[in-house]
């Protein structure tokens, strides 16, 4: 379990924000207490590009967090596509979900997406988890695009782990 892994000095990685989607208030409270008791270090891994974030959220059918239309997912023909998050589990066929972006609200949606990491830091701080350093996904994988980026990726992975 979690306690045994922590006692053994192992690194435990999980998505705390996914836990919030299924946990009851009591379960979430107990989890927060356990994390504080284990002297947990929080880290936020996020994308740097707000347009990437917006596009991904539209394709996954995530609801707008601020009530402003963002767009909707479409297939290759431009027809609405409701595969949502399940699109990630496709068997590799030619199915491709795209995002039809609401251009009227694009600037506002990009500004909101840009603030996600700072919002996450505030949420972590509210439950007592200090730190919450932000690590960008692009830094973690930059070595895959050029060997010159190996130091950048290694540094990001060291901060993460």
JSON list of C-alpha atoms in Angstrom, two decimals:
[
{"chain": "A", "resi": 1, "resn": "UNK", "atom": "CA", "xyz": [0.00, 0.00, 0.00]},
{"chain": "A", "resi": 2, "resn": "UNK", "atom": "CA", "xyz": [0.82, 3.67, 0.07]},
{"chain": "A", "resi": 3, "resn": "UNK", "atom": "CA", "xyz": [2.23, 3.60, 3.63]},
{"chain": "A", "resi": 4, "resn": "UNK", "atom": "CA", "xyz": [4.58, 0.71, 2.86]},
{"chain": "A", "resi": 5, "resn": "UNK", "atom": "CA", "xyz": [5.84, 2.36, -0.32]},
{"chain": "A", "resi": 6, "resn": "UNK", "atom": "CA", "xyz": [6.38, 5.63, 1.51]},
{"chain": "A", "resi": 7, "resn": "UNK", "atom": "CA", "xyz": [8.24, 3.89, 4.36]},
{"chain": "A", "resi": 8, "resn": "UNK", "atom": "CA", "xyz": [10.46, 2.18, 1.76]},
{"chain": "A", "resi": 9, "resn": "UNK", "atom": "CA", "xyz": [11.38, 5.58, 0.28]},
{"chain": "A", "resi": 10, "resn": "UNK", "atom": "CA", "xyz": [9.69, 4.89, -3.02]},
{"chain": "A", "resi": 11, "resn": "UNK", "atom": "CA", "xyz": [8.33, 7.70, -5.19]},
{"chain": "A", "resi": 12, "resn": "UNK", "atom": "CA", "xyz": [4.56, 7.61, -5.51]},
{"chain": "A", "resi": 13, "resn": "UNK", "atom": "CA", "xyz": [3.01, 9.41, -8.47]},
{"chain": "A", "resi": 14, "resn": "UNK", "atom": "CA", "xyz": [-0.71, 9.99, -8.89]},
{"chain": "A", "resi": 15, "resn": "UNK", "atom": "CA", "xyz": [-3.07, 12.56, -10.33]},
{"chain": "A", "resi": 16, "resn": "UNK", "atom": "CA", "xyz": [-4.68, 14.32, -7.37]},
{"chain": "A", "resi": 17, "resn": "UNK", "atom": "CA", "xyz": [-7.13, 16.16, -9.59]},
{"chain": "A", "resi": 18, "resn": "UNK", "atom": "CA", "xyz": [-8.51, 12.89, -10.98]},
{"chain": "A", "resi": 19, "resn": "UNK", "atom": "CA", "xyz": [-9.07, 11.74, -7.38]},
{"chain": "A", "resi": 20, "resn": "UNK", "atom": "CA", "xyz": [-11.29, 14.79, -6.87]},
{"chain": "A", "resi": 21, "resn": "UNK", "atom": "CA", "xyz": [-13.53, 13.58, -9.69]},
{"chain": "A", "resi": 22, "resn": "UNK", "atom": "CA", "xyz": [-14.57, 10.38, -7.85]},
{"chain": "A", "resi": 23, "resn": "UNK", "atom": "CA", "xyz": [-13.78, 10.84, -4.17]},
{"chain": "A", "resi": 24, "resn": "UNK", "atom": "CA", "xyz": [-16.41, 11.84, -1.64]},
{"chain": "A", "resi": 25, "resn": "UNK", "atom": "CA", "xyz": [-15.67, 14.85, 0.55]},
{"chain": "A", "resi": 26, "resn": "UNK", "atom": "CA", "xyz": [-14.75, 12.51, 3.43]},
{"chain": "A", "resi": 27, "resn": "UNK", "atom": "CA", "xyz": [-12.43, 10.41, 1.22]},
{"chain": "A", "resi": 28, "resn": "UNK", "atom": "CA", "xyz": [-10.80, 13.55, -0.10]},
{"chain": "A", "resi": 29, "resn": "UNK", "atom": "CA", "xyz": [-10.35, 14.89, 3.46]},
{"chain": "A", "resi": 30, "resn": "UNK", "atom": "CA", "xyz": [-8.73, 11.61, 4.57]},
{"chain": "A", "resi": 31, "resn": "UNK", "atom": "CA", "xyz": [-6.47, 11.58, 1.52]},
{"chain": "A", "resi": 32, "resn": "UNK", "atom": "CA", "xyz": [-5.37, 15.16, 2.21]},
{"chain": "A", "resi": 33, "resn": "UNK", "atom": "CA", "xyz": [-4.57, 14.25, 5.83]},
{"chain": "A", "resi": 34, "resn": "UNK", "atom": "CA", "xyz": [-2.57, 11.21, 4.73]},
{"chain": "A", "resi": 35, "resn": "UNK", "atom": "CA", "xyz": [-0.61, 13.27, 2.22]},
{"chain": "A", "resi": 36, "resn": "UNK", "atom": "CA", "xyz": [0.22, 15.85, 4.87]},
{"chain": "A", "resi": 37, "resn": "UNK", "atom": "CA", "xyz": [1.21, 13.11, 7.36]},
{"chain": "A", "resi": 38, "resn": "UNK", "atom": "CA", "xyz": [3.64, 11.66, 4.80]},
{"chain": "A", "resi": 39, "resn": "UNK", "atom": "CA", "xyz": [5.24, 15.08, 4.23]},
{"chain": "A", "resi": 40, "resn": "UNK", "atom": "CA", "xyz": [4.22, 14.87, 0.58]},
{"chain": "A", "resi": 41, "resn": "UNK", "atom": "CA", "xyz": [5.97, 16.98, -2.02]},
{"chain": "A", "resi": 42, "resn": "UNK", "atom": "CA", "xyz": [3.57, 18.20, -4.68]},
{"chain": "A", "resi": 43, "resn": "UNK", "atom": "CA", "xyz": [4.55, 18.76, -8.28]},
{"chain": "A", "resi": 44, "resn": "UNK", "atom": "CA", "xyz": [2.41, 20.05, -11.12]},
{"chain": "A", "resi": 45, "resn": "UNK", "atom": "CA", "xyz": [3.07, 18.71, -14.61]},
{"chain": "A", "resi": 46, "resn": "UNK", "atom": "CA", "xyz": [1.39, 20.79, -17.24]},
{"chain": "A", "resi": 47, "resn": "UNK", "atom": "CA", "xyz": [1.59, 21.84, -20.86]},
{"chain": "A", "resi": 48, "resn": "UNK", "atom": "CA", "xyz": [3.18, 25.20, -21.62]},
{"chain": "A", "resi": 49, "resn": "UNK", "atom": "CA", "xyz": [1.09, 26.07, -24.70]},
{"chain": "A", "resi": 50, "resn": "UNK", "atom": "CA", "xyz": [-2.47, 27.20, -23.82]},
{"chain": "A", "resi": 51, "resn": "UNK", "atom": "CA", "xyz": [-3.70, 26.46, -27.36]},
{"chain": "A", "resi": 52, "resn": "UNK", "atom": "CA", "xyz": [-2.59, 22.83, -26.94]},
{"chain": "A", "resi": 53, "resn": "UNK", "atom": "CA", "xyz": [-4.46, 22.70, -23.62]},
{"chain": "A", "resi": 54, "resn": "UNK", "atom": "CA", "xyz": [-7.63, 24.19, -25.10]},
{"chain": "A", "resi": 55, "resn": "UNK", "atom": "CA", "xyz": [-7.55, 21.89, -28.14]},
{"chain": "A", "resi": 56, "resn": "UNK", "atom": "CA", "xyz": [-7.05, 18.81, -25.99]},
{"chain": "A", "resi": 57, "resn": "UNK", "atom": "CA", "xyz": [-9.86, 19.77, -23.61]},
{"chain": "A", "resi": 58, "resn": "UNK", "atom": "CA", "xyz": [-12.25, 20.33, -26.52]},
{"chain": "A", "resi": 59, "resn": "UNK", "atom": "CA", "xyz": [-11.34, 16.98, -28.10]},
{"chain": "A", "resi": 60, "resn": "UNK", "atom": "CA", "xyz": [-11.85, 15.26, -24.72]},
{"chain": "A", "resi": 61, "resn": "UNK", "atom": "CA", "xyz": [-15.26, 17.00, -24.24]},
{"chain": "A", "resi": 62, "resn": "UNK", "atom": "CA", "xyz": [-14.25, 18.68, -20.98]},
{"chain": "A", "resi": 63, "resn": "UNK", "atom": "CA", "xyz": [-16.78, 21.21, -19.74]},
{"chain": "A", "resi": 64, "resn": "UNK", "atom": "CA", "xyz": [-15.78, 24.86, -19.72]},
{"chain": "A", "resi": 65, "resn": "UNK", "atom": "CA", "xyz": [-14.63, 25.77, -16.21]},
{"chain": "A", "resi": 66, "resn": "UNK", "atom": "CA", "xyz": [-15.67, 29.39, -16.62]},
{"chain": "A", "resi": 67, "resn": "UNK", "atom": "CA", "xyz": [-18.92, 29.05, -18.58]},
{"chain": "A", "resi": 68, "resn": "UNK", "atom": "CA", "xyz": [-17.62, 30.47, -21.86]},
{"chain": "A", "resi": 69, "resn": "UNK", "atom": "CA", "xyz": [-18.04, 28.41, -25.05]},
{"chain": "A", "resi": 70, "resn": "UNK", "atom": "CA", "xyz": [-14.75, 26.88, -26.22]},
{"chain": "A", "resi": 71, "resn": "UNK", "atom": "CA", "xyz": [-15.78, 24.85, -29.25]},
{"chain": "A", "resi": 72, "resn": "UNK", "atom": "CA", "xyz": [-16.58, 21.21, -29.84]},
{"chain": "A", "resi": 73, "resn": "UNK", "atom": "CA", "xyz": [-14.94, 18.04, -31.17]},
{"chain": "A", "resi": 74, "resn": "UNK", "atom": "CA", "xyz": [-15.38, 17.11, -34.83]},
{"chain": "A", "resi": 75, "resn": "UNK", "atom": "CA", "xyz": [-14.31, 14.24, -37.06]},
{"chain": "A", "resi": 76, "resn": "UNK", "atom": "CA", "xyz": [-12.29, 14.54, -40.28]},
{"chain": "A", "resi": 77, "resn": "UNK", "atom": "CA", "xyz": [-15.44, 15.58, -42.19]},
{"chain": "A", "resi": 78, "resn": "UNK", "atom": "CA", "xyz": [-16.28, 18.35, -39.69]},
{"chain": "A", "resi": 79, "resn": "UNK", "atom": "CA", "xyz": [-19.20, 16.46, -38.19]},
{"chain": "A", "resi": 80, "resn": "UNK", "atom": "CA", "xyz": [-19.61, 16.49, -34.39]},
{"chain": "A", "resi": 81, "resn": "UNK", "atom": "CA", "xyz": [-17.59, 13.71, -32.74]},
{"chain": "A", "resi": 82, "resn": "UNK", "atom": "CA", "xyz": [-18.68, 12.47, -29.32]},
{"chain": "A", "resi": 83, "resn": "UNK", "atom": "CA", "xyz": [-15.91, 9.93, -28.72]},
{"chain": "A", "resi": 84, "resn": "UNK", "atom": "CA", "xyz": [-14.49, 12.41, -26.17]},
{"chain": "A", "resi": 85, "resn": "UNK", "atom": "CA", "xyz": [-11.88, 10.92, -23.83]},
{"chain": "A", "resi": 86, "resn": "UNK", "atom": "CA", "xyz": [-12.50, 7.47, -25.32]},
{"chain": "A", "resi": 87, "resn": "UNK", "atom": "CA", "xyz": [-10.72, 8.72, -28.48]},
{"chain": "A", "resi": 88, "resn": "UNK", "atom": "CA", "xyz": [-7.46, 8.08, -26.63]},
{"chain": "A", "resi": 89, "resn": "UNK", "atom": "CA", "xyz": [-8.31, 4.38, -26.41]},
{"chain": "A", "resi": 90, "resn": "UNK", "atom": "CA", "xyz": [-8.95, 3.89, -30.12]},
{"chain": "A", "resi": 91, "resn": "UNK", "atom": "CA", "xyz": [-7.24, 0.90, -31.67]},
{"chain": "A", "resi": 92, "resn": "UNK", "atom": "CA", "xyz": [-5.03, 2.96, -34.00]},
{"chain": "A", "resi": 93, "resn": "UNK", "atom": "CA", "xyz": [-7.52, 3.13, -36.85]},
{"chain": "A", "resi": 94, "resn": "UNK", "atom": "CA", "xyz": [-7.82, 6.20, -39.08]},
{"chain": "A", "resi": 95, "resn": "UNK", "atom": "CA", "xyz": [-10.35, 7.84, -36.72]},
{"chain": "A", "resi": 96, "resn": "UNK", "atom": "CA", "xyz": [-9.12, 11.30, -35.85]},
{"chain": "A", "resi": 97, "resn": "UNK", "atom": "CA", "xyz": [-10.89, 13.74, -33.56]},
{"chain": "A", "resi": 98, "resn": "UNK", "atom": "CA", "xyz": [-10.22, 17.44, -34.11]},
{"chain": "A", "resi": 99, "resn": "UNK", "atom": "CA", "xyz": [-11.32, 20.59, -32.32]},
{"chain": "A", "resi": 100, "resn": "UNK", "atom": "CA", "xyz": [-13.56, 23.22, -33.86]},
{"chain": "A", "resi": 101, "resn": "UNK", "atom": "CA", "xyz": [-12.53, 26.23, -31.77]},
{"chain": "A", "resi": 102, "resn": "UNK", "atom": "CA", "xyz": [-14.94, 29.04, -30.90]},
{"chain": "A", "resi": 103, "resn": "UNK", "atom": "CA", "xyz": [-12.92, 31.98, -32.24]},
{"chain": "A", "resi": 104, "resn": "UNK", "atom": "CA", "xyz": [-15.18, 34.59, -30.64]},
{"chain": "A", "resi": 105, "resn": "UNK", "atom": "CA", "xyz": [-14.02, 33.46, -27.19]},
{"chain": "A", "resi": 106, "resn": "UNK", "atom": "CA", "xyz": [-10.52, 32.27, -28.10]},
{"chain": "A", "resi": 107, "resn": "UNK", "atom": "CA", "xyz": [-8.55, 34.96, -26.27]},
{"chain": "A", "resi": 108, "resn": "UNK", "atom": "CA", "xyz": [-10.51, 34.53, -23.04]},
{"chain": "A", "resi": 109, "resn": "UNK", "atom": "CA", "xyz": [-10.18, 30.73, -23.21]},
{"chain": "A", "resi": 110, "resn": "UNK", "atom": "CA", "xyz": [-6.42, 30.96, -23.81]},
{"chain": "A", "resi": 111, "resn": "UNK", "atom": "CA", "xyz": [-6.04, 33.31, -20.83]},
{"chain": "A", "resi": 112, "resn": "UNK", "atom": "CA", "xyz": [-7.96, 30.87, -18.61]},
{"chain": "A", "resi": 113, "resn": "UNK", "atom": "CA", "xyz": [-5.87, 27.91, -19.81]},
{"chain": "A", "resi": 114, "resn": "UNK", "atom": "CA", "xyz": [-2.69, 29.89, -19.12]},
{"chain": "A", "resi": 115, "resn": "UNK", "atom": "CA", "xyz": [-3.73, 30.23, -15.47]},
{"chain": "A", "resi": 116, "resn": "UNK", "atom": "CA", "xyz": [-4.31, 26.50, -14.79]},
{"chain": "A", "resi": 117, "resn": "UNK", "atom": "CA", "xyz": [-0.90, 25.80, -13.22]},
{"chain": "A", "resi": 118, "resn": "UNK", "atom": "CA", "xyz": [-1.20, 28.75, -10.83]},
{"chain": "A", "resi": 119, "resn": "UNK", "atom": "CA", "xyz": [-4.74, 27.68, -9.92]},
{"chain": "A", "resi": 120, "resn": "UNK", "atom": "CA", "xyz": [-3.43, 24.20, -9.14]},
{"chain": "A", "resi": 121, "resn": "UNK", "atom": "CA", "xyz": [-0.70, 25.69, -6.95]},
{"chain": "A", "resi": 122, "resn": "UNK", "atom": "CA", "xyz": [-3.32, 27.64, -5.00]},
{"chain": "A", "resi": 123, "resn": "UNK", "atom": "CA", "xyz": [-5.51, 24.52, -4.59]},
{"chain": "A", "resi": 124, "resn": "UNK", "atom": "CA", "xyz": [-2.56, 22.50, -3.28]},
{"chain": "A", "resi": 125, "resn": "UNK", "atom": "CA", "xyz": [-1.60, 25.31, -0.93]},
{"chain": "A", "resi": 126, "resn": "UNK", "atom": "CA", "xyz": [-5.17, 25.47, 0.42]},
{"chain": "A", "resi": 127, "resn": "UNK", "atom": "CA", "xyz": [-4.91, 21.89, 1.68]},
{"chain": "A", "resi": 128, "resn": "UNK", "atom": "CA", "xyz": [-1.46, 22.51, 3.12]},
{"chain": "A", "resi": 129, "resn": "UNK", "atom": "CA", "xyz": [0.74, 20.99, 0.41]},
{"chain": "A", "resi": 130, "resn": "UNK", "atom": "CA", "xyz": [3.48, 23.51, -0.12]},
{"chain": "A", "resi": 131, "resn": "UNK", "atom": "CA", "xyz": [5.72, 23.59, -3.13]},
{"chain": "A", "resi": 132, "resn": "UNK", "atom": "CA", "xyz": [3.71, 22.60, -6.11]},
{"chain": "A", "resi": 133, "resn": "UNK", "atom": "CA", "xyz": [6.54, 23.48, -8.45]},
{"chain": "A", "resi": 134, "resn": "UNK", "atom": "CA", "xyz": [5.43, 23.58, -12.08]},
{"chain": "A", "resi": 135, "resn": "UNK", "atom": "CA", "xyz": [7.15, 21.26, -14.53]},
{"chain": "A", "resi": 136, "resn": "UNK", "atom": "CA", "xyz": [6.24, 21.51, -18.16]},
{"chain": "A", "resi": 137, "resn": "UNK", "atom": "CA", "xyz": [5.51, 18.42, -20.23]},
{"chain": "A", "resi": 138, "resn": "UNK", "atom": "CA", "xyz": [7.45, 19.89, -23.15]},
{"chain": "A", "resi": 139, "resn": "UNK", "atom": "CA", "xyz": [10.60, 19.99, -20.98]},
{"chain": "A", "resi": 140, "resn": "UNK", "atom": "CA", "xyz": [10.17, 16.35, -19.96]},
{"chain": "A", "resi": 141, "resn": "UNK", "atom": "CA", "xyz": [10.05, 15.16, -23.56]},
{"chain": "A", "resi": 142, "resn": "UNK", "atom": "CA", "xyz": [12.31, 17.73, -25.25]},
{"chain": "A", "resi": 143, "resn": "UNK", "atom": "CA", "xyz": [15.15, 15.18, -25.56]},
{"chain": "A", "resi": 144, "resn": "UNK", "atom": "CA", "xyz": [12.96, 13.23, -27.99]},
{"chain": "A", "resi": 145, "resn": "UNK", "atom": "CA", "xyz": [13.19, 16.07, -30.49]},
{"chain": "A", "resi": 146, "resn": "UNK", "atom": "CA", "xyz": [16.89, 16.86, -30.21]},
{"chain": "A", "resi": 147, "resn": "UNK", "atom": "CA", "xyz": [19.84, 15.34, -28.39]},
{"chain": "A", "resi": 148, "resn": "UNK", "atom": "CA", "xyz": [20.84, 18.92, -27.54]},
{"chain": "A", "resi": 149, "resn": "UNK", "atom": "CA", "xyz": [17.86, 18.99, -25.15]},
{"chain": "A", "resi": 150, "resn": "UNK", "atom": "CA", "xyz": [19.01, 16.09, -23.00]},
{"chain": "A", "resi": 151, "resn": "UNK", "atom": "CA", "xyz": [20.12, 18.38, -20.14]},
{"chain": "A", "resi": 152, "resn": "UNK", "atom": "CA", "xyz": [16.77, 20.19, -20.25]},
{"chain": "A", "resi": 153, "resn": "UNK", "atom": "CA", "xyz": [14.84, 16.90, -20.02]},
{"chain": "A", "resi": 154, "resn": "UNK", "atom": "CA", "xyz": [17.10, 15.44, -17.34]},
{"chain": "A", "resi": 155, "resn": "UNK", "atom": "CA", "xyz": [16.67, 18.55, -15.20]},
{"chain": "A", "resi": 156, "resn": "UNK", "atom": "CA", "xyz": [12.86, 18.41, -15.59]},
{"chain": "A", "resi": 157, "resn": "UNK", "atom": "CA", "xyz": [12.81, 14.70, -14.65]},
{"chain": "A", "resi": 158, "resn": "UNK", "atom": "CA", "xyz": [15.00, 15.35, -11.60]},
{"chain": "A", "resi": 159, "resn": "UNK", "atom": "CA", "xyz": [12.57, 18.04, -10.45]},
{"chain": "A", "resi": 160, "resn": "UNK", "atom": "CA", "xyz": [9.63, 15.73, -11.04]},
{"chain": "A", "resi": 161, "resn": "UNK", "atom": "CA", "xyz": [11.06, 12.76, -9.18]}
]
